[in-house]
């Protein structure tokens, strides 16, 4: 069974006036604030997440439960330009990663990881896209 959890850390978060953010808020249940180990970079007007094994490197975002995970993940794959039909290496890849909820509970969720070199890109040291 496909996971119904999605961890978002950029333009899909609540408060963004983007059609895909609105689709997510309409089609999923907001679980709450969450975080994962990683580094956040400013790509253009949007961020990219690169995983990290360093527990002091944390990216903050939001966790959702998708009501129709397969259909919604296909939509988000198209938005992130990854998956079937896109030439490798795609800018983003969808992967399961360990996340911590705001209450400290651990679990796994889908997220979109940045898949291109980050050399020369500005790092968002706070780990929060909204605090860049």
mmCIF file of N, CA, C and O in Angstrom, residues 79-130:
data_model
loop_
_atom_site.group_PDB
_atom_site.id
_atom_site.type_symbol
_atom_site.label_atom_id
_atom_site.label_comp_id
_atom_site.label_asym_id
_atom_site.label_seq_id
_atom_site.Cartn_x
_atom_site.Cartn_y
_atom_site.Cartn_z
ATOM 1 N N UNK A 79 3.886 18.451 -11.021
ATOM 2 C CA UNK A 79 4.262 19.790 -10.572
ATOM 3 C C UNK A 79 5.765 19.882 -10.319
ATOM 4 O O UNK A 79 6.415 20.862 -10.684
ATOM 5 N N UNK A 80 6.324 18.844 -9.705
ATOM 6 C CA UNK A 80 7.755 18.827 -9.385
ATOM 7 C C UNK A 80 8.589 18.332 -10.569
ATOM 8 O O UNK A 80 9.808 18.240 -10.473
ATOM 9 N N UNK A 81 7.919 17.994 -11.676
ATOM 10 C CA UNK A 81 8.585 17.532 -12.906
ATOM 11 C C UNK A 81 9.500 16.346 -12.648
ATOM 12 O O UNK A 81 10.673 16.346 -13.020
ATOM 13 N N UNK A 82 8.951 15.339 -11.985
ATOM 14 C CA UNK A 82 9.733 14.125 -11.747
ATOM 15 C C UNK A 82 8.858 12.896 -11.992
ATOM 16 O O UNK A 82 7.637 13.000 -12.066
ATOM 17 N N UNK A 83 9.503 11.757 -12.098
ATOM 18 C CA UNK A 83 8.759 10.532 -12.353
ATOM 19 C C UNK A 83 8.687 10.236 -13.843
ATOM 20 O O UNK A 83 9.480 10.743 -14.638
ATOM 21 N N UNK A 84 7.721 9.422 -14.201
ATOM 22 C CA UNK A 84 7.579 8.970 -15.580
ATOM 23 C C UNK A 84 7.472 10.131 -16.563
ATOM 24 O O UNK A 84 6.751 11.090 -16.322
ATOM 25 N N UNK A 85 8.185 10.003 -17.673
ATOM 26 C CA UNK A 85 8.074 10.989 -18.737
ATOM 27 C C UNK A 85 9.028 12.167 -18.625
ATOM 28 O O UNK A 85 9.074 13.002 -19.521
ATOM 29 N N UNK A 86 9.778 12.258 -17.537
ATOM 30 C CA UNK A 86 10.727 13.359 -17.374
ATOM 31 C C UNK A 86 12.150 12.820 -17.503
ATOM 32 O O UNK A 86 12.460 11.759 -16.972
ATOM 33 N N UNK A 87 12.988 13.556 -18.215
ATOM 34 C CA UNK A 87 14.358 13.107 -18.458
ATOM 35 C C UNK A 87 15.199 13.157 -17.182
ATOM 36 O O UNK A 87 15.134 14.125 -16.434
ATOM 37 N N UNK A 88 15.989 12.115 -16.970
ATOM 38 C CA UNK A 88 16.918 12.081 -15.830
ATOM 39 C C UNK A 88 18.156 12.910 -16.139
ATOM 40 O O UNK A 88 18.560 12.972 -17.294
ATOM 41 N N UNK A 89 18.787 13.526 -15.152
ATOM 42 C CA UNK A 89 18.296 13.565 -13.768
ATOM 43 C C UNK A 89 17.262 14.680 -13.598
ATOM 44 O O UNK A 89 17.481 15.798 -14.036
ATOM 45 N N UNK A 90 16.142 14.343 -13.002
ATOM 46 C CA UNK A 90 15.107 15.350 -12.751
ATOM 47 C C UNK A 90 15.564 16.264 -11.611
ATOM 48 O O UNK A 90 16.388 15.872 -10.782
ATOM 49 N N UNK A 91 15.014 17.480 -11.584
ATOM 50 C CA UNK A 91 15.398 18.444 -10.544
ATOM 51 C C UNK A 91 15.032 17.923 -9.154
ATOM 52 O O UNK A 91 15.756 18.132 -8.185
ATOM 53 N N UNK A 92 13.892 17.251 -9.062
ATOM 54 C CA UNK A 92 13.430 16.690 -7.790
ATOM 55 C C UNK A 92 13.166 15.198 -7.961
ATOM 56 O O UNK A 92 12.842 14.745 -9.055
ATOM 57 N N UNK A 93 13.295 14.466 -6.863
ATOM 58 C CA UNK A 93 12.882 13.067 -6.825
ATOM 59 C C UNK A 93 11.995 12.884 -5.593
ATOM 60 O O UNK A 93 12.210 13.522 -4.572
ATOM 61 N N UNK A 94 10.982 12.029 -5.729
ATOM 62 C CA UNK A 94 10.096 11.759 -4.588
ATOM 63 C C UNK A 94 10.629 10.537 -3.855
ATOM 64 O O UNK A 94 10.847 9.504 -4.441
ATOM 65 N N UNK A 95 10.830 10.712 -2.544
ATOM 66 C CA UNK A 95 11.364 9.637 -1.715
ATOM 67 C C UNK A 95 10.632 9.604 -0.370
ATOM 68 O O UNK A 95 10.140 10.624 0.089
ATOM 69 N N UNK A 96 10.651 8.421 0.245
ATOM 70 C CA UNK A 96 10.171 8.306 1.620
ATOM 71 C C UNK A 96 11.316 8.728 2.532
ATOM 72 O O UNK A 96 12.466 8.375 2.286
ATOM 73 N N UNK A 97 11.005 9.542 3.540
ATOM 74 C CA UNK A 97 12.056 9.887 4.488
ATOM 75 C C UNK A 97 11.499 9.962 5.893
ATOM 76 O O UNK A 97 10.294 10.175 6.076
ATOM 77 N N UNK A 98 12.369 9.747 6.884
ATOM 78 C CA UNK A 98 11.920 9.818 8.272
ATOM 79 C C UNK A 98 11.596 11.259 8.645
ATOM 80 O O UNK A 98 12.377 12.159 8.345
ATOM 81 N N UNK A 99 10.452 11.447 9.273
ATOM 82 C CA UNK A 99 10.055 12.782 9.729
ATOM 83 C C UNK A 99 9.625 12.700 11.187
ATOM 84 O O UNK A 99 9.209 11.648 11.667
ATOM 85 N N UNK A 100 9.743 13.840 11.857
ATOM 86 C CA UNK A 100 9.286 13.954 13.243
ATOM 87 C C UNK A 100 8.125 14.932 13.260
ATOM 88 O O UNK A 100 8.239 16.027 12.697
ATOM 89 N N UNK A 101 7.038 14.545 13.907
ATOM 90 C CA UNK A 101 5.913 15.471 14.034
ATOM 91 C C UNK A 101 6.226 16.484 15.124
ATOM 92 O O UNK A 101 7.185 16.315 15.880
ATOM 93 N N UNK A 102 5.414 17.528 15.200
ATOM 94 C CA UNK A 102 5.605 18.551 16.218
ATOM 95 C C UNK A 102 5.569 17.997 17.628
ATOM 96 O O UNK A 102 6.206 18.517 18.536
ATOM 97 N N UNK A 103 4.836 16.889 17.812
ATOM 98 C CA UNK A 103 4.740 16.277 19.142
ATOM 99 C C UNK A 103 5.907 15.342 19.418
ATOM 100 O O UNK A 103 5.963 14.711 20.463
ATOM 101 N N UNK A 104 6.797 15.188 18.438
ATOM 102 C CA UNK A 104 7.963 14.333 18.646
ATOM 103 C C UNK A 104 7.794 12.907 18.144
ATOM 104 O O UNK A 104 8.705 12.102 18.261
ATOM 105 N N UNK A 105 6.633 12.566 17.591
ATOM 106 C CA UNK A 105 6.420 11.215 17.073
ATOM 107 C C UNK A 105 7.159 11.048 15.746
ATOM 108 O O UNK A 105 7.149 11.946 14.907
ATOM 109 N N UNK A 106 7.796 9.901 15.603
ATOM 110 C CA UNK A 106 8.542 9.637 14.373
ATOM 111 C C UNK A 106 7.679 8.835 13.404
ATOM 112 O O UNK A 106 6.793 8.083 13.817
ATOM 113 N N UNK A 107 7.953 8.997 12.131
ATOM 114 C CA UNK A 107 7.255 8.241 11.107
ATOM 115 C C UNK A 107 7.933 8.482 9.778
ATOM 116 O O UNK A 107 8.998 9.102 9.716
ATOM 117 N N UNK A 108 7.323 7.991 8.720
ATOM 118 C CA UNK A 108 7.867 8.218 7.390
ATOM 119 C C UNK A 108 6.835 8.921 6.532
ATOM 120 O O UNK A 108 5.634 8.745 6.728
ATOM 121 N N UNK A 109 7.316 9.710 5.596
ATOM 122 C CA UNK A 109 6.424 10.420 4.685
ATOM 123 C C UNK A 109 7.138 10.612 3.355
ATOM 124 O O UNK A 109 8.368 10.648 3.290
ATOM 125 N N UNK A 110 6.350 10.755 2.319
ATOM 126 C CA UNK A 110 6.897 11.144 1.032
ATOM 127 C C UNK A 110 7.365 12.592 1.118
ATOM 128 O O UNK A 110 6.760 13.393 1.821
ATOM 129 N N UNK A 111 8.404 12.905 0.380
ATOM 130 C CA UNK A 111 8.803 14.296 0.211
ATOM 131 C C UNK A 111 9.559 14.402 -1.101
ATOM 132 O O UNK A 111 9.966 13.389 -1.683
ATOM 133 N N UNK A 112 9.720 15.624 -1.572
ATOM 134 C CA UNK A 112 10.440 15.861 -2.815
ATOM 135 C C UNK A 112 11.824 16.401 -2.478
ATOM 136 O O UNK A 112 11.950 17.462 -1.879
ATOM 137 N N UNK A 113 12.833 15.623 -2.853
ATOM 138 C CA UNK A 113 14.222 15.975 -2.555
ATOM 139 C C UNK A 113 14.857 16.612 -3.779
ATOM 140 O O UNK A 113 14.610 16.185 -4.912
ATOM 141 N N UNK A 114 15.696 17.598 -3.537
ATOM 142 C CA UNK A 114 16.414 18.255 -4.623
ATOM 143 C C UNK A 114 17.478 17.300 -5.145
ATOM 144 O O UNK A 114 18.210 16.686 -4.369
ATOM 145 N N UNK A 115 17.565 17.158 -6.468
ATOM 146 C CA UNK A 115 18.351 16.108 -7.088
ATOM 147 C C UNK A 115 19.481 16.642 -7.975
ATOM 148 O O UNK A 115 20.111 15.881 -8.690
ATOM 149 N N UNK A 116 19.717 17.943 -7.981
ATOM 150 C CA UNK A 116 20.785 18.532 -8.778
ATOM 151 C C UNK A 116 21.858 19.061 -7.836
ATOM 152 O O UNK A 116 21.603 19.246 -6.645
ATOM 153 N N UNK A 117 23.056 19.362 -8.342
ATOM 154 C CA UNK A 117 24.119 19.873 -7.466
ATOM 155 C C UNK A 117 23.721 21.180 -6.775
ATOM 156 O O UNK A 117 23.040 22.014 -7.370
ATOM 157 N N UNK A 118 24.147 21.323 -5.527
ATOM 158 C CA UNK A 118 23.808 22.530 -4.759
ATOM 159 C C UNK A 118 24.994 23.486 -4.661
ATOM 160 O O UNK A 118 24.897 24.523 -4.020
ATOM 161 N N UNK A 119 26.084 23.162 -5.330
ATOM 162 C CA UNK A 119 27.279 24.017 -5.322
ATOM 163 C C UNK A 119 26.913 25.440 -5.732
ATOM 164 O O UNK A 119 26.298 25.643 -6.780
ATOM 165 N N UNK A 120 27.256 26.392 -4.876
ATOM 166 C CA UNK A 120 27.000 27.792 -5.198
ATOM 167 C C UNK A 120 25.608 28.290 -4.850
ATOM 168 O O UNK A 120 25.332 29.479 -4.949
ATOM 169 N N UNK A 121 24.711 27.384 -4.437
ATOM 170 C CA UNK A 121 23.362 27.822 -4.061
ATOM 171 C C UNK A 121 23.361 28.332 -2.622
ATOM 172 O O UNK A 121 24.049 27.778 -1.765
ATOM 173 N N UNK A 122 22.581 29.384 -2.342
ATOM 174 C CA UNK A 122 22.516 29.867 -0.954
ATOM 175 C C UNK A 122 21.785 28.871 -0.053
ATOM 176 O O UNK A 122 20.727 28.368 -0.425
ATOM 177 N N UNK A 123 22.373 28.600 1.087
ATOM 178 C CA UNK A 123 21.741 27.696 2.052
ATOM 179 C C UNK A 123 20.800 28.495 2.948
ATOM 180 O O UNK A 123 21.112 29.618 3.346
ATOM 181 N N UNK A 124 19.642 27.927 3.248
ATOM 182 C CA UNK A 124 18.700 28.541 4.191
ATOM 183 C C UNK A 124 19.021 27.931 5.552
ATOM 184 O O UNK A 124 18.542 26.857 5.904
ATOM 185 N N UNK A 125 19.892 28.614 6.280
ATOM 186 C CA UNK A 125 20.475 28.047 7.498
ATOM 187 C C UNK A 125 19.429 27.726 8.562
ATOM 188 O O UNK A 125 19.569 26.758 9.300
ATOM 189 N N UNK A 126 18.358 28.524 8.631
ATOM 190 C CA UNK A 126 17.334 28.293 9.652
ATOM 191 C C UNK A 126 16.547 27.020 9.391
ATOM 192 O O UNK A 126 15.860 26.519 10.286
ATOM 193 N N UNK A 127 16.622 26.495 8.156
ATOM 194 C CA UNK A 127 15.867 25.288 7.830
ATOM 195 C C UNK A 127 14.392 25.554 7.599
ATOM 196 O O UNK A 127 13.599 24.638 7.483
ATOM 197 N N UNK A 128 14.025 26.838 7.551
ATOM 198 C CA UNK A 128 12.617 27.225 7.328
ATOM 199 C C UNK A 128 12.554 28.112 6.097
ATOM 200 O O UNK A 128 13.151 29.186 6.082
ATOM 201 N N UNK A 129 11.796 27.679 5.109
ATOM 202 C CA UNK A 129 11.688 28.426 3.860
ATOM 203 C C UNK A 129 11.153 29.847 4.098
ATOM 204 O O UNK A 129 11.574 30.787 3.456
ATOM 205 N N UNK A 130 10.256 29.981 5.045
ATOM 206 C CA UNK A 130 9.639 31.294 5.299
ATOM 207 C C UNK A 130 10.593 32.256 6.022
ATOM 208 O O UNK A 130 10.282 33.415 6.180
#
